mmCIF file of C-alpha atoms and ligand atoms in Angstrom:
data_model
loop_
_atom_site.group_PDB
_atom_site.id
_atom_site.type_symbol
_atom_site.label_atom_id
_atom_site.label_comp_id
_atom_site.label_asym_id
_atom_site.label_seq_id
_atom_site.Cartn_x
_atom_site.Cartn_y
_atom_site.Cartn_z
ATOM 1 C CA UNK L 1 -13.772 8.758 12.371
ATOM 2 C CA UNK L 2 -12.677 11.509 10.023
ATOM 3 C CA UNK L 3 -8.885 10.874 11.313
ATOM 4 C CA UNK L 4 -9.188 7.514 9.970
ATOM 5 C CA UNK L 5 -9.374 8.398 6.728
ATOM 6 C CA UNK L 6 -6.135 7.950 4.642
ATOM 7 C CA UNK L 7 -5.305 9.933 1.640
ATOM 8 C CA UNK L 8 -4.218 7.923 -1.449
ATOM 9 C CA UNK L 9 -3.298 11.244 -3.513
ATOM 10 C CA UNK L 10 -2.662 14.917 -2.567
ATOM 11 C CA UNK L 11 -1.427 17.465 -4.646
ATOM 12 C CA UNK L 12 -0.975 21.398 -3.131
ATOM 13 C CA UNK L 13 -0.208 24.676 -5.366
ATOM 14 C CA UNK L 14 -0.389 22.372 -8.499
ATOM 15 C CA UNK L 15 0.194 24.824 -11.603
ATOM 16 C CA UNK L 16 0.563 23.957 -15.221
ATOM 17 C CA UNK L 17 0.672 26.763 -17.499
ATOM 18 C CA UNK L 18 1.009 26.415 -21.728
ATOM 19 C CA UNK L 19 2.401 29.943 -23.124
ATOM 20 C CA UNK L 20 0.556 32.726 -20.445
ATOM 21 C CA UNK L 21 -2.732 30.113 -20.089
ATOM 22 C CA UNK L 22 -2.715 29.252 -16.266
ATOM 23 C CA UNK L 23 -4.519 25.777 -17.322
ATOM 24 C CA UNK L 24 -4.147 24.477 -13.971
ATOM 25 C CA UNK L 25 -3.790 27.378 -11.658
ATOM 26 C CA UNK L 26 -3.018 26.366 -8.032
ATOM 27 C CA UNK L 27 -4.715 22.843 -7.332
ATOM 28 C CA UNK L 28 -4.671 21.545 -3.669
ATOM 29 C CA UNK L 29 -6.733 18.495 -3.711
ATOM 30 C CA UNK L 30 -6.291 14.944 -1.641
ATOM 31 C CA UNK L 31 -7.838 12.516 -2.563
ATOM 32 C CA UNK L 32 -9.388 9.640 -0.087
ATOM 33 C CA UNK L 33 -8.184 5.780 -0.298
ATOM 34 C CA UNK L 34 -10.902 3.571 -1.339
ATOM 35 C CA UNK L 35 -13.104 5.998 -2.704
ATOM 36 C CA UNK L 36 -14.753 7.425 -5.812
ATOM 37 C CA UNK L 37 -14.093 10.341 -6.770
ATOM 38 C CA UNK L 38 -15.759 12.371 -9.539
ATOM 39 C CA UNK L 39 -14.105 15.685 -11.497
ATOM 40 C CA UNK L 40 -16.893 18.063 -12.195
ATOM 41 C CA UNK L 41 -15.920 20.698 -14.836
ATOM 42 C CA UNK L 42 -16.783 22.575 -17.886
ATOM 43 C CA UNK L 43 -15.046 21.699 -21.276
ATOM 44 C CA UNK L 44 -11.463 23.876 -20.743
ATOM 45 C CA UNK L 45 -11.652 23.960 -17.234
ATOM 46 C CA UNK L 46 -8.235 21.519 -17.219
ATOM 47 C CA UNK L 47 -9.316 18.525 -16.556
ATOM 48 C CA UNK L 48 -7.111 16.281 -18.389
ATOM 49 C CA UNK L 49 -4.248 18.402 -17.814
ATOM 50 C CA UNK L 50 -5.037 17.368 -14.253
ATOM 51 C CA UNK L 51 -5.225 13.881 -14.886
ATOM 52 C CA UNK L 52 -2.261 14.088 -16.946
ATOM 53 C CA UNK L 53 -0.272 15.446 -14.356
ATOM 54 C CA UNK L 54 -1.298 12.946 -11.683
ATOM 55 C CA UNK L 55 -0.327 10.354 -14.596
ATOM 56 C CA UNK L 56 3.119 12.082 -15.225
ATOM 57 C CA UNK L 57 2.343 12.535 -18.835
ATOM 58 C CA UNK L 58 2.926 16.231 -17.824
ATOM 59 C CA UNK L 59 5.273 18.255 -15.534
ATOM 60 C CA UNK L 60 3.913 21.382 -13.617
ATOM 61 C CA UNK L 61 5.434 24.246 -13.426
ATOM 62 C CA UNK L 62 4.955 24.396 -9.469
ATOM 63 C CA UNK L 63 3.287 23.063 -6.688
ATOM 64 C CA UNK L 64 3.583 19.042 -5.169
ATOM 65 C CA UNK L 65 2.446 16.109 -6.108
ATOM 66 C CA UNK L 66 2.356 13.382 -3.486
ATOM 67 C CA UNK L 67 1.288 9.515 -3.962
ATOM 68 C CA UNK L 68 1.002 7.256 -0.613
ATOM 69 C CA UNK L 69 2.749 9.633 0.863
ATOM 70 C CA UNK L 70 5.740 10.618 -1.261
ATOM 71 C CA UNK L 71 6.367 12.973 -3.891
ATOM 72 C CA UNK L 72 6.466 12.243 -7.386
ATOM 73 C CA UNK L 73 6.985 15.359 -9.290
ATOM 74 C CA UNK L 74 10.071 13.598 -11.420
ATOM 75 C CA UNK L 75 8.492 9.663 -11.241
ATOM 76 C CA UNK L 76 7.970 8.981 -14.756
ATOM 77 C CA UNK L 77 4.677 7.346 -15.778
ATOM 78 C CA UNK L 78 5.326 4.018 -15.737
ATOM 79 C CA UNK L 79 6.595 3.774 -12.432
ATOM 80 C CA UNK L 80 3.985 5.537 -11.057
ATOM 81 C CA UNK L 81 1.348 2.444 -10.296
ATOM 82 C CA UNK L 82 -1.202 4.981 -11.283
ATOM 83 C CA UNK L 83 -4.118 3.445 -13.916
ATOM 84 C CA UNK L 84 -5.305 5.895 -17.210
ATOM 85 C CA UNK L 85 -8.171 4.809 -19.227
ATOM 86 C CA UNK L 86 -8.349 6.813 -21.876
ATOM 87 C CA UNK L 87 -11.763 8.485 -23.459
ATOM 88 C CA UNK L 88 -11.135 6.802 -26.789
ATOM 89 C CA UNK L 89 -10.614 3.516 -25.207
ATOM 90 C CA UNK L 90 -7.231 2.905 -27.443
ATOM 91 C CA UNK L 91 -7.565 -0.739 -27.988
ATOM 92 C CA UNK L 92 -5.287 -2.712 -29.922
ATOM 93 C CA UNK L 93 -7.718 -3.358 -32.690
ATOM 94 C CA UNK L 94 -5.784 -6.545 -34.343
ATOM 95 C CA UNK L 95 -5.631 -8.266 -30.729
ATOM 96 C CA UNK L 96 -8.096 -10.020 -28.891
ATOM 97 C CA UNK L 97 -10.099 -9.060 -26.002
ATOM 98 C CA UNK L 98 -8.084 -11.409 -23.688
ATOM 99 C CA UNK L 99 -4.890 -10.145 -25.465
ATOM 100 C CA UNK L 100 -5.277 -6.829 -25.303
ATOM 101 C CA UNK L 101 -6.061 -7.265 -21.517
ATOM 102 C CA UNK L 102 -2.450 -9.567 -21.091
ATOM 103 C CA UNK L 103 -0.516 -7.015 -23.479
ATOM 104 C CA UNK L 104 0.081 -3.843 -20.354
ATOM 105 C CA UNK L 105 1.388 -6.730 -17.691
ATOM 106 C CA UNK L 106 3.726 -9.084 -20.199
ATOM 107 C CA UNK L 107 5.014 -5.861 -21.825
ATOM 108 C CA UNK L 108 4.764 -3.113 -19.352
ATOM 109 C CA UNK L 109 8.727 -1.502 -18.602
ATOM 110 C CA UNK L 110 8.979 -2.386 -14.775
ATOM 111 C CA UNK L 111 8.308 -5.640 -13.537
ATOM 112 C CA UNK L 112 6.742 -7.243 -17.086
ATOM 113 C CA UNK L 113 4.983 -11.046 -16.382
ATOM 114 C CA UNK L 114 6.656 -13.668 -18.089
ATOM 115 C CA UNK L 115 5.489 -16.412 -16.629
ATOM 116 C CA UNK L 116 2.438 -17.581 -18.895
ATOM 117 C CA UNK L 117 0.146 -19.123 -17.123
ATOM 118 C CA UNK L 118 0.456 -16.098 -14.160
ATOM 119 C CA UNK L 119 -0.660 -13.730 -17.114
ATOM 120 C CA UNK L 120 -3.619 -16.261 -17.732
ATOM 121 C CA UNK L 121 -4.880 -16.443 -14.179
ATOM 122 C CA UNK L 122 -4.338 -12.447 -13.268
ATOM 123 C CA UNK L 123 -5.960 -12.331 -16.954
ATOM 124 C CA UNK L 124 -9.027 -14.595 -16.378
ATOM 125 C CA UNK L 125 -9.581 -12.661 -12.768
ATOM 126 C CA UNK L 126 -10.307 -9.676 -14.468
ATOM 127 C CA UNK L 127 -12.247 -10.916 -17.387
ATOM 128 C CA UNK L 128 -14.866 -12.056 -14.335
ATOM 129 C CA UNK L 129 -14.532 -8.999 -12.357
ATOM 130 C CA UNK L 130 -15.508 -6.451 -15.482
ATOM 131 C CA UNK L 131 -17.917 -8.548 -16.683
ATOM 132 C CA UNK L 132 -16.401 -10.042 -19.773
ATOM 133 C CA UNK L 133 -16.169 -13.473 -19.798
ATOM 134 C CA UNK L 134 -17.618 -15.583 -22.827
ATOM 135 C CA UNK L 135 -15.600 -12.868 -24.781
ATOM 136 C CA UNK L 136 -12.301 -13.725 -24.344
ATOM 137 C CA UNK L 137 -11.122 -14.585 -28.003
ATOM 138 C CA UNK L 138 -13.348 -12.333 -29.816
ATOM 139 C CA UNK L 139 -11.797 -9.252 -31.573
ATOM 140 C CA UNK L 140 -12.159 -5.642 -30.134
ATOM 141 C CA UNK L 141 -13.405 -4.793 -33.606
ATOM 142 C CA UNK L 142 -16.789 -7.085 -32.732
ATOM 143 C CA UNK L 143 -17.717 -6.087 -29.242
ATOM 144 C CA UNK L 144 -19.862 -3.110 -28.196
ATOM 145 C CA UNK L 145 -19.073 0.510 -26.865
ATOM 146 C CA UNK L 146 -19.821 -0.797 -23.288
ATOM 147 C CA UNK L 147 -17.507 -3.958 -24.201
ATOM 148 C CA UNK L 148 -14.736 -1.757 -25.142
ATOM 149 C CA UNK L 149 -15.233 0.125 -22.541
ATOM 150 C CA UNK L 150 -14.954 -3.308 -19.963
ATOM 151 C CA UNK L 151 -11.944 -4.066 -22.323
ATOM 152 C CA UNK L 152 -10.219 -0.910 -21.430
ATOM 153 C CA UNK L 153 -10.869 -0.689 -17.991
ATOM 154 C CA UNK L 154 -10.076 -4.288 -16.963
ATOM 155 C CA UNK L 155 -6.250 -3.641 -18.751
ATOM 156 C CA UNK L 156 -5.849 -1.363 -16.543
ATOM 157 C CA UNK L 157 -7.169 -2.641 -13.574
ATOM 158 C CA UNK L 158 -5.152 -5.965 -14.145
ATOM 159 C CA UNK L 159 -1.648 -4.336 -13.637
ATOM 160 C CA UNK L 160 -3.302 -3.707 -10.163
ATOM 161 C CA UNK L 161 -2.340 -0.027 -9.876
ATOM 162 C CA UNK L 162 -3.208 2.221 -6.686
ATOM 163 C CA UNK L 163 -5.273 4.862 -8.393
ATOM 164 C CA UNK L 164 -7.044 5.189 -11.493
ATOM 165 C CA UNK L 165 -7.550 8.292 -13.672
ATOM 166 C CA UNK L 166 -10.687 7.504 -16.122
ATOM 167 C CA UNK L 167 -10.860 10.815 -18.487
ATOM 168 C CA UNK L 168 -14.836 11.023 -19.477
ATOM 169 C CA UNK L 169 -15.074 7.411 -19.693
ATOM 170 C CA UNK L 170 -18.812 6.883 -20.749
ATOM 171 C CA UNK L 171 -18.108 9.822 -22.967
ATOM 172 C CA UNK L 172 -18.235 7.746 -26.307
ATOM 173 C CA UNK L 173 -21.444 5.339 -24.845
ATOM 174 C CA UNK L 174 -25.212 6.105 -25.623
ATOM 175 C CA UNK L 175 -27.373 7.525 -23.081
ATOM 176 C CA UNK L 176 -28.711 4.040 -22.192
ATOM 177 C CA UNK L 177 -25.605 2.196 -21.531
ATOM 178 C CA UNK L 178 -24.253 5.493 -20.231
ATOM 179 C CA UNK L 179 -26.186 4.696 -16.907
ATOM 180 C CA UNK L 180 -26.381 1.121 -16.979
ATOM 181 C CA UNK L 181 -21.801 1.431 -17.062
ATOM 182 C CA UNK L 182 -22.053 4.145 -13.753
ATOM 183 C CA UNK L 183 -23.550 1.504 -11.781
ATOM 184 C CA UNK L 184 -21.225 -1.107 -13.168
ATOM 185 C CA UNK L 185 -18.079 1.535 -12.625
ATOM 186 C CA UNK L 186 -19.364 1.775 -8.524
ATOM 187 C CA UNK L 187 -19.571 -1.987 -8.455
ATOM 188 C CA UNK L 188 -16.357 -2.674 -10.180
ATOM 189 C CA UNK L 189 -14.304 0.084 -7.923
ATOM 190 C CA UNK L 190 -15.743 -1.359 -5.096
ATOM 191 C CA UNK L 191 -15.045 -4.830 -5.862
ATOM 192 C CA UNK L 192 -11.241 -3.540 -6.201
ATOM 193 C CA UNK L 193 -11.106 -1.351 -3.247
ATOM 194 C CA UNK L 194 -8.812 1.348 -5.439
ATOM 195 C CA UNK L 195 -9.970 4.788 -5.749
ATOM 196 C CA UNK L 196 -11.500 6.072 -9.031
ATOM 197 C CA UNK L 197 -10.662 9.367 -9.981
ATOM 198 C CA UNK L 198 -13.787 10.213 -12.892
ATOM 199 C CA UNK L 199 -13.636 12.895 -14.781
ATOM 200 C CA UNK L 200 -17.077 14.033 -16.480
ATOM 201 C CA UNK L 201 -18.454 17.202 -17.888
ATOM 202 C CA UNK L 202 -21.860 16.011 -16.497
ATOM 203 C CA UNK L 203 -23.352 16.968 -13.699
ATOM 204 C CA UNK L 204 -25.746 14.252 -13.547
ATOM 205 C CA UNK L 205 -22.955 11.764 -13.880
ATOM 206 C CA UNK L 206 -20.684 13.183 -11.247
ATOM 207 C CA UNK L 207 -23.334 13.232 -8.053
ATOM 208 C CA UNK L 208 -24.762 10.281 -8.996
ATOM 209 C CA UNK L 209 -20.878 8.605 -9.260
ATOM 210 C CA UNK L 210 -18.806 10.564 -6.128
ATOM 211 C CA UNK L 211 -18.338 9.817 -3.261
ATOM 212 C CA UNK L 212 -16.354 13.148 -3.053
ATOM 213 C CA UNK L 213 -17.261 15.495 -6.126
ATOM 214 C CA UNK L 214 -14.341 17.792 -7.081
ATOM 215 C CA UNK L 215 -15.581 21.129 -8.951
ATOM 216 C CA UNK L 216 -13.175 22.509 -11.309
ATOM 217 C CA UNK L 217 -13.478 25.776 -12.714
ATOM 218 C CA UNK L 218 -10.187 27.803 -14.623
ATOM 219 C CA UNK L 219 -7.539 25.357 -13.126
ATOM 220 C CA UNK L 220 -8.948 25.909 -10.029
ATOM 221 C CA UNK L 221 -10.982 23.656 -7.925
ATOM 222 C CA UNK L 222 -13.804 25.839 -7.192
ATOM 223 C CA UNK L 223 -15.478 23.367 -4.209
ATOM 224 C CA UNK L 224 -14.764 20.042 -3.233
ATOM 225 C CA UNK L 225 -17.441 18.119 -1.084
ATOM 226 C CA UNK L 226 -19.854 15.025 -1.152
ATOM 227 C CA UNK L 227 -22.772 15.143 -3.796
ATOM 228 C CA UNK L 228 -25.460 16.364 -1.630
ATOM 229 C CA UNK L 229 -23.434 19.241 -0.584
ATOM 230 C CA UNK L 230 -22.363 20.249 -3.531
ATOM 231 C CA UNK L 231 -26.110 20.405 -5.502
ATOM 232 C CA UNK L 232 -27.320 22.050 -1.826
ATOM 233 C CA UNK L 233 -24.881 24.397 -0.979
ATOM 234 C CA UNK L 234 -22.561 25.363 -4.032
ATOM 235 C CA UNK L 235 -19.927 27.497 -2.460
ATOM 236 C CA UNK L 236 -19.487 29.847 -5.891
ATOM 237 C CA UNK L 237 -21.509 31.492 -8.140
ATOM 238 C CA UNK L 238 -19.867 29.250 -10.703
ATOM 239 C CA UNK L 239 -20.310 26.203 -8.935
ATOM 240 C CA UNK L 240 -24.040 26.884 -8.771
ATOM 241 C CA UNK L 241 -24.420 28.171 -12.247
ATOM 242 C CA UNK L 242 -22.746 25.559 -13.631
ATOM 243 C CA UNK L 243 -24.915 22.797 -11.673
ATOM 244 C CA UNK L 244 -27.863 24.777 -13.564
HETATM 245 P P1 ADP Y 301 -10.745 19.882 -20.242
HETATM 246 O O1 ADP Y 301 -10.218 18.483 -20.229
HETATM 247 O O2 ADP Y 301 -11.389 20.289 -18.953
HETATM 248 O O3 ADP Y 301 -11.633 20.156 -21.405
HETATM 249 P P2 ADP Y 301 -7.979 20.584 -20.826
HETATM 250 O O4 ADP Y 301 -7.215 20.171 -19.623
HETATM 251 O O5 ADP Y 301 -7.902 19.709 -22.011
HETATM 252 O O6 ADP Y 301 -9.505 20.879 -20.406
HETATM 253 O O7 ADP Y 301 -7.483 22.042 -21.255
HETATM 254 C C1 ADP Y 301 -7.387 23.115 -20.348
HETATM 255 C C2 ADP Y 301 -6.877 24.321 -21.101
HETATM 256 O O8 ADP Y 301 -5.524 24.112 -21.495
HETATM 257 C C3 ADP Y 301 -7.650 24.623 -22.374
HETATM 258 O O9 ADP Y 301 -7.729 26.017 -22.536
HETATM 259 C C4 ADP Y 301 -6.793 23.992 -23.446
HETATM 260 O O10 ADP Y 301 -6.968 24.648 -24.676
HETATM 261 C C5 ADP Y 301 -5.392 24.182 -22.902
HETATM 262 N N1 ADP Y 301 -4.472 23.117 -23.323
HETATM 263 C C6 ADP Y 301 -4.572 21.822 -23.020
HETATM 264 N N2 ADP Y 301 -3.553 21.104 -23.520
HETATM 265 C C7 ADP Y 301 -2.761 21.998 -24.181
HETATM 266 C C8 ADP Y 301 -1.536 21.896 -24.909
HETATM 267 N N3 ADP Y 301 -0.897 20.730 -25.059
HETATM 268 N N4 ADP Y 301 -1.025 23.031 -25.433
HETATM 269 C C9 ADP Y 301 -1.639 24.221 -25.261
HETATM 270 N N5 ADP Y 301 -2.794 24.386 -24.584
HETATM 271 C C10 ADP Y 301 -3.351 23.302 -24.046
HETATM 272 MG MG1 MG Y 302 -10.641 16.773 -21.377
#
């Protein structure tokens, strides 16, 4: 069956450098359609640079990018169809919950909705999917970490892009909702069918979330294999001491 898996994402001799710092320092990677996908590293390891330049926000110095099968080196962001949700959430704190949901697809550069009641539906889809509904009119300012965290995940989800980058997502939750959100995150991606690309500096988090676990270690990805394989048989000494 393994043939039958198609890769969404693929990126070979990926390097990003600021000054002489090799922050990323020859990625391959491919990522699987449909899947989740967690990005196991230590704080400085690169992983936002990654994420940043799978979003386009930065251009490496070498190596190629590919997305559904072409490359995208020069594609800026926007035209990318590639989801960020940001640690920080970076809600629109004077709008609504359903607004700041509707703001990406009425205002987004390619392709904005105009028609209003197409924003509403697509809108009102989303709401349900994340979890949200009831909430609609209330202000970002008076809904929960976890909320915010629905909030920012369904405005991305509702421009209906192919991939989607979250950068330490449950970073800013408590411990609690921490784990109640990872089973929500599974249950949302899977509901969607895109594939999650989750960044965490937790171990915990990132074999309980992957489907695929990526290890990344100075801009390099040190192993990248299903959970169980990874906590069984970590192919580096810094792999292993790092699961420790
Ligand atoms: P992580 O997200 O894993 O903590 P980052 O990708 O943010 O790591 O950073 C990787 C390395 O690149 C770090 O050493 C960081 O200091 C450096 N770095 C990141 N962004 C910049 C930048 N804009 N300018 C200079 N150095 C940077
Ligand atoms: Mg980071």
């Amino acid at each position: 069956m393994e043939n039958l898996v198609s890769t969404v994402l693929s990126l070979a001799g990926v390097r990003k450098t600021y000054g002489d710092l090799n922050a990323l320092d020859g990625i391959d990677l491919s990522l699987p359609d449909d899947s989740y996908v967690s990005l196991l590293g230590p704080s400085g390891s690169g992983k936002t640079t990654l994420l940043r330049v799978i979003a386009g926000f930065e251009t490496p110095e070498a190596g190629a990018v590919s997305f559904k099968g072409e490359r995208i080196e020069t594609v800026p962001p926007h035209q990318r169809d590639i989801g960020f949700v940001f640690q920080n959430f970076a809600l629109f704190p004077h709008l609504s919950v359903e607004k700041n949901i509707a703001f990406g697809l009425e205002n987004r550069v390619e392709n904005p909705i105009t028609d209003a009641s197409v924003v509403k539906s697509k809108v009102r889809d989303i709401i349900g999917l994340v979890g949200l509904a009831g909430l609609e009119d209330r202000a970002v300012t008076q809904i929960s970490g976890g909320q915010k965290q629905r909030v920012a995940l369904a405005r991305t989800l509702v421009t209906e892009p192919a991939l989607v980058l979250l950068d330490e997502p449950l970073g800013a939750l408590d411990a609690n909702l921490r784990t109640r959100m990872l089973t929500e995150l599974r249950r949302i991606r899977e509901r969607c069918g895109v594939t999650f690309l989750h960044v965490t500096g937790s171990e915990t988090e990132a074999l309980a979330m992957g489907d695929t676990v990526l290890v990344l270690d100075q801009g390099r990805i040190a192993q990248a294999a299903d959970a169980e394989t990874i906590y069984n048989e970590p192919k580096s000494v810094a792999v292993a001491r790092f699961l420790n």
